[in-house]
Short mmCIF file of C-alpha atoms and ligand atoms in Angstrom, two decimals:
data_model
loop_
_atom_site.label_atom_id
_atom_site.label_comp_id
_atom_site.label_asym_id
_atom_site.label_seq_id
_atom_site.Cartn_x
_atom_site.Cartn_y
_atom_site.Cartn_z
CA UNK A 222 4.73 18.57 51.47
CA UNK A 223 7.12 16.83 48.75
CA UNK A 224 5.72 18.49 45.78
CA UNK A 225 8.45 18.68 43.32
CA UNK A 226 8.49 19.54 39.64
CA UNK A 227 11.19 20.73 37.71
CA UNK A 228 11.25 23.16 35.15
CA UNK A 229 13.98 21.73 32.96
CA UNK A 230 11.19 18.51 32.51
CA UNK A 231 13.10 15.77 34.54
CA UNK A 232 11.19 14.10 36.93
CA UNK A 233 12.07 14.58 40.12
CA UNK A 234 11.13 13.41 43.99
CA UNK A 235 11.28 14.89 47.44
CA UNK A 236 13.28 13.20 50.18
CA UNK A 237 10.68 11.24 51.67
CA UNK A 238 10.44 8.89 48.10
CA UNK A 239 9.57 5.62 48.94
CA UNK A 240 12.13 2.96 47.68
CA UNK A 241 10.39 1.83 44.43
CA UNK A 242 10.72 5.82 43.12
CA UNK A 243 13.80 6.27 42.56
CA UNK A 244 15.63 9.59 40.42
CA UNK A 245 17.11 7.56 37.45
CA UNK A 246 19.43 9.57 35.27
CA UNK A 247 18.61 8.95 31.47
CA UNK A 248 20.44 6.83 29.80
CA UNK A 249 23.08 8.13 27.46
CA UNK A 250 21.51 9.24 24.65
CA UNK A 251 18.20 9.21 25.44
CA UNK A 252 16.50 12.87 25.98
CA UNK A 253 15.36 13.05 29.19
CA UNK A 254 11.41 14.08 29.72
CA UNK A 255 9.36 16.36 27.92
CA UNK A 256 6.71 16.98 30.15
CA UNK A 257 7.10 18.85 33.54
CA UNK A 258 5.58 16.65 36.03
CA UNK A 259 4.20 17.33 39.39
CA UNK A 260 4.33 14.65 42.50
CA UNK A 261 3.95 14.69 45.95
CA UNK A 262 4.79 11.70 47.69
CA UNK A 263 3.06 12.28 51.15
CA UNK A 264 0.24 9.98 50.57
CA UNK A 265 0.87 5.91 49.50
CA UNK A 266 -0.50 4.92 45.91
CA UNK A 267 -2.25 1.91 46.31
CA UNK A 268 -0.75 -1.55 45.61
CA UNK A 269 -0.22 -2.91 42.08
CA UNK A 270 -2.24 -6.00 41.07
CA UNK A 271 -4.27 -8.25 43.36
CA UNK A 272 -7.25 -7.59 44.90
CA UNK A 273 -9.84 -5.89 43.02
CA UNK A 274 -10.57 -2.69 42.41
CA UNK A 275 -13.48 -1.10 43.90
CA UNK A 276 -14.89 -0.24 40.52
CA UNK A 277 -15.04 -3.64 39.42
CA UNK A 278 -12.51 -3.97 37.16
CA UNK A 279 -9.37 -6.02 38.05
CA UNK A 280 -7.03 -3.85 39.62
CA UNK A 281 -3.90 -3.53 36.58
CA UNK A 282 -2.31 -7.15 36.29
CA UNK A 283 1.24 -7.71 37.75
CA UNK A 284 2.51 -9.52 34.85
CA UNK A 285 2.36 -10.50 31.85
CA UNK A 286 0.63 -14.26 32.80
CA UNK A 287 -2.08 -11.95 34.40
CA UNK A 288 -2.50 -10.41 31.31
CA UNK A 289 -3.14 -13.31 29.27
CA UNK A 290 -5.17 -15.11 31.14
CA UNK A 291 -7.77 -11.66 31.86
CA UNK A 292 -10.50 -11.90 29.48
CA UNK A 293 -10.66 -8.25 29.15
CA UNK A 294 -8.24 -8.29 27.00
CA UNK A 295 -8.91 -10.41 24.37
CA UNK A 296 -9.45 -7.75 21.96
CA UNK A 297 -5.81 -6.80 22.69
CA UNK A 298 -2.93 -8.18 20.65
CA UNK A 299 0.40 -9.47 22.42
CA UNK A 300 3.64 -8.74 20.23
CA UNK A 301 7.05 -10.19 20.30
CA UNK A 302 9.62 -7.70 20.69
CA UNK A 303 10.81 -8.82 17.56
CA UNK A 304 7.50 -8.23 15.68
CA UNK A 305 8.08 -4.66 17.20
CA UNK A 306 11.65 -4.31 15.81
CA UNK A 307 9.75 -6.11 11.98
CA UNK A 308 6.91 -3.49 12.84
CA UNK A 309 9.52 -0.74 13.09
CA UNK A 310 12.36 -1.53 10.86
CA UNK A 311 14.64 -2.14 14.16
CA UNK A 312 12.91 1.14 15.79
CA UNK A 313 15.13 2.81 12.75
CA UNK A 314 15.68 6.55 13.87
CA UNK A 315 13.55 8.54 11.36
CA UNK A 316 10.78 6.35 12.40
CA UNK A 317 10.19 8.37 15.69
CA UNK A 318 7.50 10.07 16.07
CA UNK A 319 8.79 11.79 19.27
CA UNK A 320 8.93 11.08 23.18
CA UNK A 321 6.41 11.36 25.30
CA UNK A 322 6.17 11.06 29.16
CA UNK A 323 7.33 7.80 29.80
CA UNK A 324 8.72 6.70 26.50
CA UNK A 325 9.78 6.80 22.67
CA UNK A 326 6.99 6.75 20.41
CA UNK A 327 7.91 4.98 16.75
CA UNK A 328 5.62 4.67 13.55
CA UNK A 329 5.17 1.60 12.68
CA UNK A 330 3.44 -1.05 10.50
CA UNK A 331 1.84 -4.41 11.38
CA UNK A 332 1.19 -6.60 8.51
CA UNK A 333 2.06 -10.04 6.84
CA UNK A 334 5.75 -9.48 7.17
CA UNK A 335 5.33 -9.31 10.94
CA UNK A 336 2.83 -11.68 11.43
CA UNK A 337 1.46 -13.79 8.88
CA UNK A 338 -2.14 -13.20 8.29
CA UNK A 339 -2.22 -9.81 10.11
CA UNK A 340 -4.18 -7.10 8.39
CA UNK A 341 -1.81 -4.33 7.21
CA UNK A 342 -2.12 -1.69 10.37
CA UNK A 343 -0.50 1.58 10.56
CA UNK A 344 0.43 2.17 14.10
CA UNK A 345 1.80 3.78 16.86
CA UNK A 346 4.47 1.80 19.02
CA UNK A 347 5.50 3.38 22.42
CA UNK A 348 8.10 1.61 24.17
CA UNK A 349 8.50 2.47 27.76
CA UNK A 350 11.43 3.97 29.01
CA UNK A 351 13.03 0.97 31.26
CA UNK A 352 14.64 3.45 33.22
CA UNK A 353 11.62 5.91 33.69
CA UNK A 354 10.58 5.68 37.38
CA UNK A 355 7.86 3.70 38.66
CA UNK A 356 8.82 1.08 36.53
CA UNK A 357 5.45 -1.18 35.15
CA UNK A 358 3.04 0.85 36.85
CA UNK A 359 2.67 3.31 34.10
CA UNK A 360 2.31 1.00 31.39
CA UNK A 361 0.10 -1.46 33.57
CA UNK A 362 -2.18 1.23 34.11
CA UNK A 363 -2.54 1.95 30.05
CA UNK A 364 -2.83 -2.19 29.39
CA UNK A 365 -5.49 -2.06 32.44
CA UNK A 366 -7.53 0.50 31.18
CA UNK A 367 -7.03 0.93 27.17
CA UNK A 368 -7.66 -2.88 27.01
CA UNK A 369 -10.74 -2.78 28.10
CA UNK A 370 -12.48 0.83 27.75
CA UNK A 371 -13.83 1.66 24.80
CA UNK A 372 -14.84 4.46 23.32
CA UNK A 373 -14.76 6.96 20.11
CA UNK A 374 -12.68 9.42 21.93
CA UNK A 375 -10.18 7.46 23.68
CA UNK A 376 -7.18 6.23 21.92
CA UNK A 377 -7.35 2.30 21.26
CA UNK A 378 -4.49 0.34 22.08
CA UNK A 379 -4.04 -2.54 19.39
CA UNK A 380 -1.50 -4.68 21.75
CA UNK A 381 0.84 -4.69 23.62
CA UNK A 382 4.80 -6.37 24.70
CA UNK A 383 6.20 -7.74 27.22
CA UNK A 384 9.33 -9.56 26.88
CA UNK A 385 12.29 -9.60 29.25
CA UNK A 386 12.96 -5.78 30.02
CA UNK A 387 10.89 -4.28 27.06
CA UNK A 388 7.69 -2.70 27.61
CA UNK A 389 5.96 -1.28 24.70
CA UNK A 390 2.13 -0.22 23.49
CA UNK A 391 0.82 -0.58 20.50
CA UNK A 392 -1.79 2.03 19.46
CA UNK A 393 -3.43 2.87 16.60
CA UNK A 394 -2.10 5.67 14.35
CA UNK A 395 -3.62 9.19 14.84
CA UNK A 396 -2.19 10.66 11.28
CA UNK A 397 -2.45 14.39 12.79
CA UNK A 398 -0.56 14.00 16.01
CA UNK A 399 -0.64 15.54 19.57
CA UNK A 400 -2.94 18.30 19.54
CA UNK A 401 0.09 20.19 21.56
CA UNK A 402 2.07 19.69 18.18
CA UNK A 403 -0.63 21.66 16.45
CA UNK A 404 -1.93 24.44 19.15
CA UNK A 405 1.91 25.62 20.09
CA UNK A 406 4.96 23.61 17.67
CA UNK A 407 3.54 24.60 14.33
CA UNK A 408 4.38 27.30 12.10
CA UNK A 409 1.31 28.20 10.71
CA UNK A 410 -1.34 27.17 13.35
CA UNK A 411 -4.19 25.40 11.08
CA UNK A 412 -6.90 25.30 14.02
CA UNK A 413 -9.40 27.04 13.33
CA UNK A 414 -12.49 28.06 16.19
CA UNK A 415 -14.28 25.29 14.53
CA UNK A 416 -11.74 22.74 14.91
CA UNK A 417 -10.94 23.90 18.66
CA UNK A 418 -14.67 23.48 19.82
CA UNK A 419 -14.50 19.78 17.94
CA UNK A 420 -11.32 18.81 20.18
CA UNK A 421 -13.22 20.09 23.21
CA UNK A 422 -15.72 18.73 22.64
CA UNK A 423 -14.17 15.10 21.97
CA UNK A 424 -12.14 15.71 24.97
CA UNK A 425 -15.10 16.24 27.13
CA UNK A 426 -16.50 13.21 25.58
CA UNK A 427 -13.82 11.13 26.33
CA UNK A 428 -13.60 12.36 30.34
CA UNK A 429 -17.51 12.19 30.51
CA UNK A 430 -17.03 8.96 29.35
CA UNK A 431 -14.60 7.75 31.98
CA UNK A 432 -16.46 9.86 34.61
CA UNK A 433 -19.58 8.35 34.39
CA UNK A 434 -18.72 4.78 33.32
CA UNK A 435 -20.07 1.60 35.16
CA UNK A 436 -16.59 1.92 37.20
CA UNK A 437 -15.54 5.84 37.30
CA UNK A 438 -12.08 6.05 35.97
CA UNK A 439 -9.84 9.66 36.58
CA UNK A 440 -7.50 10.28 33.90
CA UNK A 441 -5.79 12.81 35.95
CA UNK A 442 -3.62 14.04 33.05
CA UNK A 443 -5.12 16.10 30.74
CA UNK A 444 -3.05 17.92 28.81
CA UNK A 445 -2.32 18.77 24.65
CA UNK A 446 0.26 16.39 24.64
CA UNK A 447 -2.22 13.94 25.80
CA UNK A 448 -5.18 14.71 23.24
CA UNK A 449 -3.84 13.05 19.50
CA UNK A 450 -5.66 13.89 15.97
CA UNK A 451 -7.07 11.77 13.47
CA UNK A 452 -7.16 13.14 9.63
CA UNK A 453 -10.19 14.76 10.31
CA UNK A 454 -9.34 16.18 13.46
CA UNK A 455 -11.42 14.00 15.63
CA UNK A 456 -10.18 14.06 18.95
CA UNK A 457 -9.19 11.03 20.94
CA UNK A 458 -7.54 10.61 24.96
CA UNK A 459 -4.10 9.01 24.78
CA UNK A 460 -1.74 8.07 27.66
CA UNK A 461 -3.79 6.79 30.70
CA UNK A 462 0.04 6.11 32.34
CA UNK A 463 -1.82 7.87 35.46
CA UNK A 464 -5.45 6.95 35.25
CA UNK A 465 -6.65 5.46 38.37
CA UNK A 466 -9.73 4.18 39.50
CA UNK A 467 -12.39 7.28 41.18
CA UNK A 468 -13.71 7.07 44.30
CA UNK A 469 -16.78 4.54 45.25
CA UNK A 470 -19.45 3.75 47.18
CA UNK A 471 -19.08 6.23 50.49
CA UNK A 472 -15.90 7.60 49.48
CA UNK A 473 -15.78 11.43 48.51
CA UNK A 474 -11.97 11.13 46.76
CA UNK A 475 -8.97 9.05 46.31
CA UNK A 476 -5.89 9.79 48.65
CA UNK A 477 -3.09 9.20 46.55
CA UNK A 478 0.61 10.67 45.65
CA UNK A 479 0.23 13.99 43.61
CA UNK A 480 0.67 13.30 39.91
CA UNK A 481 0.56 14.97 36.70
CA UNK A 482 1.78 17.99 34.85
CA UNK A 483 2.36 21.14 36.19
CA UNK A 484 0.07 23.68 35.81
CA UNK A 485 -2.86 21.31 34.98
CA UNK A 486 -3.36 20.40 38.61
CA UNK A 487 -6.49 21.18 40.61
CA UNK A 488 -5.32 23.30 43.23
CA UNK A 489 -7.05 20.85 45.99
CA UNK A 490 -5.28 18.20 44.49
CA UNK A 491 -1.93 19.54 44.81
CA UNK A 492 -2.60 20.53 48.37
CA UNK A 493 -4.27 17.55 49.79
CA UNK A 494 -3.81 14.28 47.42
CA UNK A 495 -7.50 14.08 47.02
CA UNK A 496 -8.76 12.95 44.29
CA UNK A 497 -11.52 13.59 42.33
CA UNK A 498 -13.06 13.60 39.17
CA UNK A 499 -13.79 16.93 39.82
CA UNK A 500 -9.78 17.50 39.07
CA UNK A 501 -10.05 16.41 35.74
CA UNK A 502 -11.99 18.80 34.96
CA UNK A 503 -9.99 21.86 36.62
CA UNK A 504 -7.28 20.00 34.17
CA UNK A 505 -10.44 20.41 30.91
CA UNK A 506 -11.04 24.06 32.11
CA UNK A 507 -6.85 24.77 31.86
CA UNK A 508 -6.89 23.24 28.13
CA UNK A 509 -9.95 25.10 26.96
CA UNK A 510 -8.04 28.00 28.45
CA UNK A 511 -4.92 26.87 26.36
CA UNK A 512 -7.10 26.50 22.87
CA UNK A 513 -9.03 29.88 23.50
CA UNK A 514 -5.64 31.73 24.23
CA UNK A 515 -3.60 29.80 21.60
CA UNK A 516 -0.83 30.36 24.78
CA UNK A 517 0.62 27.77 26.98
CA UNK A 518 -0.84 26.70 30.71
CA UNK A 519 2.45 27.20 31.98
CA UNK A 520 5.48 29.30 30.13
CA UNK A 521 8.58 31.15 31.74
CA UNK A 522 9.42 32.98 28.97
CA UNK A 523 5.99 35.14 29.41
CA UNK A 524 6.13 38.15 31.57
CA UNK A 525 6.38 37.21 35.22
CA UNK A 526 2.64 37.96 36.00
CA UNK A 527 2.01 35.43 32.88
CA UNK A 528 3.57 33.02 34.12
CA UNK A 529 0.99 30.99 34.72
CA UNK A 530 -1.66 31.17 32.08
CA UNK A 531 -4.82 30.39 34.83
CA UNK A 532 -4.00 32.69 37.36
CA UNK A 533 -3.60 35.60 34.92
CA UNK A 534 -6.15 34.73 32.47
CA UNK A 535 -9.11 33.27 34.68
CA UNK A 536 -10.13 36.76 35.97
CA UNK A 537 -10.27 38.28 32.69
CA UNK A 538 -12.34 35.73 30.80
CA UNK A 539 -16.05 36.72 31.87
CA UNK A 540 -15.00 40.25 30.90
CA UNK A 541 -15.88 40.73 27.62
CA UNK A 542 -13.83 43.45 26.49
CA UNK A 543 -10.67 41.99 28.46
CA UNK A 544 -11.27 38.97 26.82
CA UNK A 545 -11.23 39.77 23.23
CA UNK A 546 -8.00 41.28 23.90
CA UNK A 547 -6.57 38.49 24.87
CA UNK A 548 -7.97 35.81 22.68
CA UNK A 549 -5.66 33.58 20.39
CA UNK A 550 -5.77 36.44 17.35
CA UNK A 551 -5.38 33.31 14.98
CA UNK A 552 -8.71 32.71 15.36
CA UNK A 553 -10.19 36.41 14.52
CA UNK A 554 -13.43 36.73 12.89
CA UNK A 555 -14.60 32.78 13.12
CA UNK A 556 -16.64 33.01 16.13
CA UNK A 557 -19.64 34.87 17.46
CA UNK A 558 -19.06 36.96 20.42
CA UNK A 559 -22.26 34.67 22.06
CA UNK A 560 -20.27 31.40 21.32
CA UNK A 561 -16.67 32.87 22.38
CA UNK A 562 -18.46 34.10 25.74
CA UNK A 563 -20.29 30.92 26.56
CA UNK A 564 -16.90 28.90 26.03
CA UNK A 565 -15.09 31.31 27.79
CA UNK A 566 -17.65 31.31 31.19
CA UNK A 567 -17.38 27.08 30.71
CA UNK A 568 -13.38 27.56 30.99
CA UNK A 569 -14.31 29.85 34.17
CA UNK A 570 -16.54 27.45 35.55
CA UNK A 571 -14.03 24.38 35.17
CA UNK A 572 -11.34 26.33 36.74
CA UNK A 573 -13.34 27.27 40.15
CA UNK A 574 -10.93 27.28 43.09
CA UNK A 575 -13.90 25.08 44.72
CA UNK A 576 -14.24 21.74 42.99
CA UNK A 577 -17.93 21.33 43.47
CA UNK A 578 -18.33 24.97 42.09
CA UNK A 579 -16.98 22.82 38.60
CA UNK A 580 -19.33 21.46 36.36
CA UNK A 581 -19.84 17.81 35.84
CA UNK A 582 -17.93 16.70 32.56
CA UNK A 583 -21.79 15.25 31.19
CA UNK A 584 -22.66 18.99 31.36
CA UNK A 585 -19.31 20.59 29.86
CA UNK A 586 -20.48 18.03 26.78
CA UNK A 587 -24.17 19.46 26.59
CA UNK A 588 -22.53 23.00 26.60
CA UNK A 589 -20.46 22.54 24.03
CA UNK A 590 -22.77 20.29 21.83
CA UNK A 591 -25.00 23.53 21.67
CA UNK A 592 -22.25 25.35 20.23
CA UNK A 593 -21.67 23.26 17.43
CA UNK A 594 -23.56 24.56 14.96
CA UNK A 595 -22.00 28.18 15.73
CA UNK A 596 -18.45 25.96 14.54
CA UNK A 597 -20.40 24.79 11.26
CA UNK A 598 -21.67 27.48 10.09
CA UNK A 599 -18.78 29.12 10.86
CA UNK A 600 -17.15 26.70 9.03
CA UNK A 601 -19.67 27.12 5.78
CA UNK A 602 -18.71 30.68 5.81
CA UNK A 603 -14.76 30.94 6.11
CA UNK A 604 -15.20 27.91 3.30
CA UNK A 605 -17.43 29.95 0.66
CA UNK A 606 -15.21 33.00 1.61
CA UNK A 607 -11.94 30.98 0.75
CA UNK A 608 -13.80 29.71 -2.67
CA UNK A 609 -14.45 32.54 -3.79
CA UNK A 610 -10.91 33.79 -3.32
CA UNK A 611 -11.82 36.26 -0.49
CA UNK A 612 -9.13 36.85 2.52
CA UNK A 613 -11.66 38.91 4.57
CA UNK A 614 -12.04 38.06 8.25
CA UNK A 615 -15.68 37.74 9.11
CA UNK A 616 -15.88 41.42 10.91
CA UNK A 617 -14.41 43.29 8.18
CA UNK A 618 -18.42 44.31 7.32
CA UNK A 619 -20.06 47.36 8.60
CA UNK A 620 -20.13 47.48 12.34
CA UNK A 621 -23.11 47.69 13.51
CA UNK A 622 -24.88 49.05 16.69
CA UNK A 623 -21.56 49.24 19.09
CA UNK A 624 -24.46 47.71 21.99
CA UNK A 625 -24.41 44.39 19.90
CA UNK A 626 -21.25 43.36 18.59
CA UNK A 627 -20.62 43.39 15.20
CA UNK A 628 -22.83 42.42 12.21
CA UNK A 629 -21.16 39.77 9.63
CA UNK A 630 -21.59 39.40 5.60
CA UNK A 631 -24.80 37.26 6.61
CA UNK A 632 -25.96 39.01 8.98
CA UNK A 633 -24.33 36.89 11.64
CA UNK A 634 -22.98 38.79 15.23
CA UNK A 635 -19.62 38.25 14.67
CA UNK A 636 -17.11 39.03 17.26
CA UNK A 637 -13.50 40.74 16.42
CA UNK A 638 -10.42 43.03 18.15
CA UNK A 639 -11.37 46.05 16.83
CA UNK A 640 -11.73 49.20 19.11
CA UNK A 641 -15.65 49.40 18.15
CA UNK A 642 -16.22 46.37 19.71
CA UNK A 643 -18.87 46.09 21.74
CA UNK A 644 -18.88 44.90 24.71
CA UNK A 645 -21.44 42.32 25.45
CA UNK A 646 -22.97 41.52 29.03
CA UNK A 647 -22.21 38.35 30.23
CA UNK A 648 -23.78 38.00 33.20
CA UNK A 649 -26.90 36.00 31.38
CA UNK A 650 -24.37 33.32 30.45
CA UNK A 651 -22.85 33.37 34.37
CA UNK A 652 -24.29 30.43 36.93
CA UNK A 653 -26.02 31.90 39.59
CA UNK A 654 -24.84 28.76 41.36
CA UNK A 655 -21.12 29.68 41.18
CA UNK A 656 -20.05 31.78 43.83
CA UNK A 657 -17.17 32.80 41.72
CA UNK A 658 -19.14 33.04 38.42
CA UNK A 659 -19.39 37.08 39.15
CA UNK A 660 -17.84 40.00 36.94
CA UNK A 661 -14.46 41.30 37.46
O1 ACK B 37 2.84 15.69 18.51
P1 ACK B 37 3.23 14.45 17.86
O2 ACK B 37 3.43 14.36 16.43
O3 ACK B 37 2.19 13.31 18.34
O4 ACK B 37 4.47 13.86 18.67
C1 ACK B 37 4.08 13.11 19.76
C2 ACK B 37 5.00 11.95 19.97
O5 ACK B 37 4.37 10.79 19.45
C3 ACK B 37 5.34 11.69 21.44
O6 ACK B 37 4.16 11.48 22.17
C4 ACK B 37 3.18 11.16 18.80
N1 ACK B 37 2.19 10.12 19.04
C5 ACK B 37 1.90 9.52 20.24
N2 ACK B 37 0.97 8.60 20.07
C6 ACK B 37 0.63 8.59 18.75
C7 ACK B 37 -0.31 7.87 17.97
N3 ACK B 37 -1.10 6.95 18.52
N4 ACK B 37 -0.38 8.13 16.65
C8 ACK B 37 0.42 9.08 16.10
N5 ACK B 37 1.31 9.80 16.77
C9 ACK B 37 1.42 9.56 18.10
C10 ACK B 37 2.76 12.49 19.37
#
C-alpha cells in the first residue's frame, strides 16, 4: 500500500503516483505545507468534470466557462486577479493571514475601489498554490461544493478567480481564525468548556449537514485547522479541497485514493480506500478528543506511547477517574462531571475501530444539543464569579459525598482534579449497542 505522509508536512507520494501527482518542490520562498497529509494512491480518484455525479450535483466544472455558465453558482462572485491584488493591496506581506493546505491565505477588502458598486466586504482570499499537486482539483472541489451548499456552519465562499495560472477563493472573513490557532498556538488558551461544546457542536452541524443532504457530501478532512471562528465563536467548516461526493443508491462506500491528515483518518479508510461518511466522523470523534485534551491528535514531541493522542487516550476516556487526569486542566471547574462523561463516551463512540459501531453525525448533534445548557449555565456562573471579582474555580466549595462528585457554590455537581474526586459510574451513559462501549 502507498500510504505516505511525512512528518516534516510536505506532501509526499509512493512510487506507484499516477502522472498528474507529481512531488513539486516549493517554490523559493514559499513555506512548504503545514499540514501532514496522508495518501494512498492504490485506488483511482474519479475523473474531474463531465458526467454527473451520482448525487445530483454536477460533478466539479473543468474550467472556468463551466463555471459560468452553472447556475449553481450564481450567488458566487468571479474576481479579476487584479481586483484580488486592489482587494489585497498587491497580496502586501503583512496582509497574510497564514498558509493553509493548499495555499496562502491574505485579508482582504472588497469594496468600491475594487469594484464599483460593491458593498464594502471584509474577506478572506486564498490563492492556491500553482505548484501544490493535483493542480485544479482542490480548488474545483471548494468552487463545486461552497458554491452551492449552504449552511450556518459551513464557511461561505463569496467568489472566486480564475485567470491564466492564478487560482484563488474568496471567503468571507471569520475575525477569530482557525480554531487550531486558538486550541494549541495561543498563549493564553481563551476556550472555555462552554465555548468547546459550541464548536462541537457547530462542527457536528456542519457534517450532519453534508451527511444527510439531498446529495451526501464527505468532507473527509476534519481537522482544527479546518474549523474557523466568527467573533462570537460560532463555528463554521472551511476547506472542502477534499470533499467528495458519498456513496449512493446500492453503494456501501467510495473507493478512492487515501486523503487527508494524519492522524484524523478512520483506520478502515487508511487500510482499504473506502469511503464513508462514517470516516468523518472517526475524524469528529479525534477533534472532540483534541478539544477535551487541549493536546494534539498527533505530536512527536509527546512521550513515545503519546504519540498518537487516539490510541493512548481512547481507552482511558470512559474511565472516570483516568479521565479527569487527563483532561485539558485549562478547563478545570467549568463542567459537570455528567456533561464531561457524556462528551467523553460520544468521543469513544466516534472513534470505534468498527465504523458502524460510530454514531450517525444527526445523533452526535442531538447529544450535544442536550448538553448545552450544562455550557450556559456554566457560562452564567464563571461570568457572575468574574463580576464579582472572584478567581475561584467552580470546585473550590466543600466536597461533598466522595460517591457523587463534588458539590458547586449553587449546588451544581461540579467535576475537578482533586484527589477526593469521585469517581462516577459510567456505564449508564455507555451504548449497549457498542461492542467496544465497555469499561477499561
Ligand atoms: O489560524 P488562523 O488565524 O486562521 O490562520 C489560518 C490561515 O488563514 C491559514 O489557513 C486563516 N484563515 C483561513 N481562512 C480564513 C477566513 N475565511 N477568515 C479568516 N481567517 C482565515 C486561518
Amino acid at each position: 500500500m502507498g500510504i505516505c505522509f511525512s512528518a516534516q508536512g510536505q506532501f509526499q507520494f509512493s512510487q506507484n503516483q499516477n502522472s498528474s501527482q507529481k512531488k513539486k518542490t516549493p517554490a523559493p520562498g514559499k513555506k512548504s505545507k503545514s499540514a501532514v497529509y496522508l495518501m494512498n494512491t492504490d485506488c483511482k480518484e474519479s475523473s474531474v468534470g463531465g458526467k454527473p455525479s451520482p448525487s445530483g450535483l454536477p460533478l466539479p466544472p473543468k474550467n472556468i466557462k463551466d463555471l459560468q455558465s452553472n447556475p449553481g453558482y450564481e450567488n458566487v462572485d468571479i474576481f479579476t486577479y487584479e481586483e484580488m491584488k486592489l482587494a489585497t493591496k498587491q497580496f502586501r506581506p503583512d496582509f497574510i493571514l497564514g498558509e493553509g493546505g493548499f495555499g496562502v491565505v491574505y485579508k482582504g477588502v472588497v469594496d468600491e475601489t475594487v469594484r464599483p458598486g460593491y458593498k464594502s466586504t471584509k474577506v478572506a482570499i486564498k490563492e492556491l498554490n500553482p505548484e501544490g499537486f493535483q493542480g485544479d482539483r482542490e480548488w474545483l472541489a471548494e468552487v463545486n461544493y461552497l458554491g452551492q451548499l449552504s449552511h450556518p456552519n459551513l464557511v461561505k465562499l463569496i467568489g472566486y478567480c480564475c485567470e491564466d495560472d492564478h487560482r484563488l477563493l474568496v471567503y468571507e472573513y471569520m475575525s477569530l481564525g482557525s480554531l487550531e490557532k486558538h486550541l494549541f498556538r495561543r498563549v493564553g488558551c481563551t476556550l472555555t468548556w462552554s465555548k468547546r461544546l459550541k464548536i462541537a457542536l457547530h462542527a457536528a452541524k456542519g457534517l450532519a449537514f453534508l451527511h444527510g443532504a439531498e446529495r451526501s457530501v464527505i468532507y473527509r478532512d476534519l481537522k482544527t485547522a479546518n474549523i474557523l471562528l466568527d467573533e462570537c465563536y460560532n463555528a463554521k467548516l472551511a476547506d472542502f479541497g477534499l470533499a467528495k461526493d458519498g456513496p449512493s443508491g446500492d453503494q456501501t462506500h467510495v473507493s478512492t485514493r487515501v486523503m487527508g491528515t494524519y492522524g484524523y483518518a478512520a483506520p478502515e479508510y487508511v487500510m482499504t480506500g473506502h469511503l464513508t461518511s462514517r470516516s468523518d466522523v472517526y475524524g469528529f470523534g479525534v477533534l472532540l478528543l483534541e478539544m477535551l485534551l487541549g493536546k494534539r491528535a498527533m505530536d512527536k514531541s509527546r512521550p513515545c506511547r503519546e504519540h498518537n493522542l487516539v490510541e493512548w487516550a481512547r481507552p482511558l476516556l470512559n474511565h472516570n477517574k483516568k479521565l479527569l487526569r487527563i483532561i485539558d486542566p485549562r478547563m478545570d471547574g467549568q463542567y459537570t462531571t455528567k456533561a464531561l462523561m457524556k462528551v467523553a463516551d460520544l468521543a469513544y463512540q466516534c472513534l470505534s475501530q468498527n465504523p458502524k459501531g460510530r454514531p450517525l453525525m444527526s445523533h452526535v448533534v442531538e447529544v450535544l444539543e442536550t448538553l448545552k445548557e450544562d455550557g450556559n449555565a456554566q457560562e452564567e456562573v464563571m461570568a457572575n464569579l468574574h463580576s464579582r471579582g472572584k478567581s475561584v474555580t467552580l470546585y473550590e466549595a466543600a466536597p461533598c459525598d466522595s460517591s457523587q462528585g463534588t458539590r458547586n457554590v449553587d449546588g451544581q455537581r461540579r467535576s475537578g482534579r482533586s484527589k477526593s474526586e469521585a469517581s462516577v459510574d459510567v456505564s449508564a451513559l455507555v451504548s449497549d449497542s457498542d461492542p467496544e462501549s465497555t469499561k477499561v
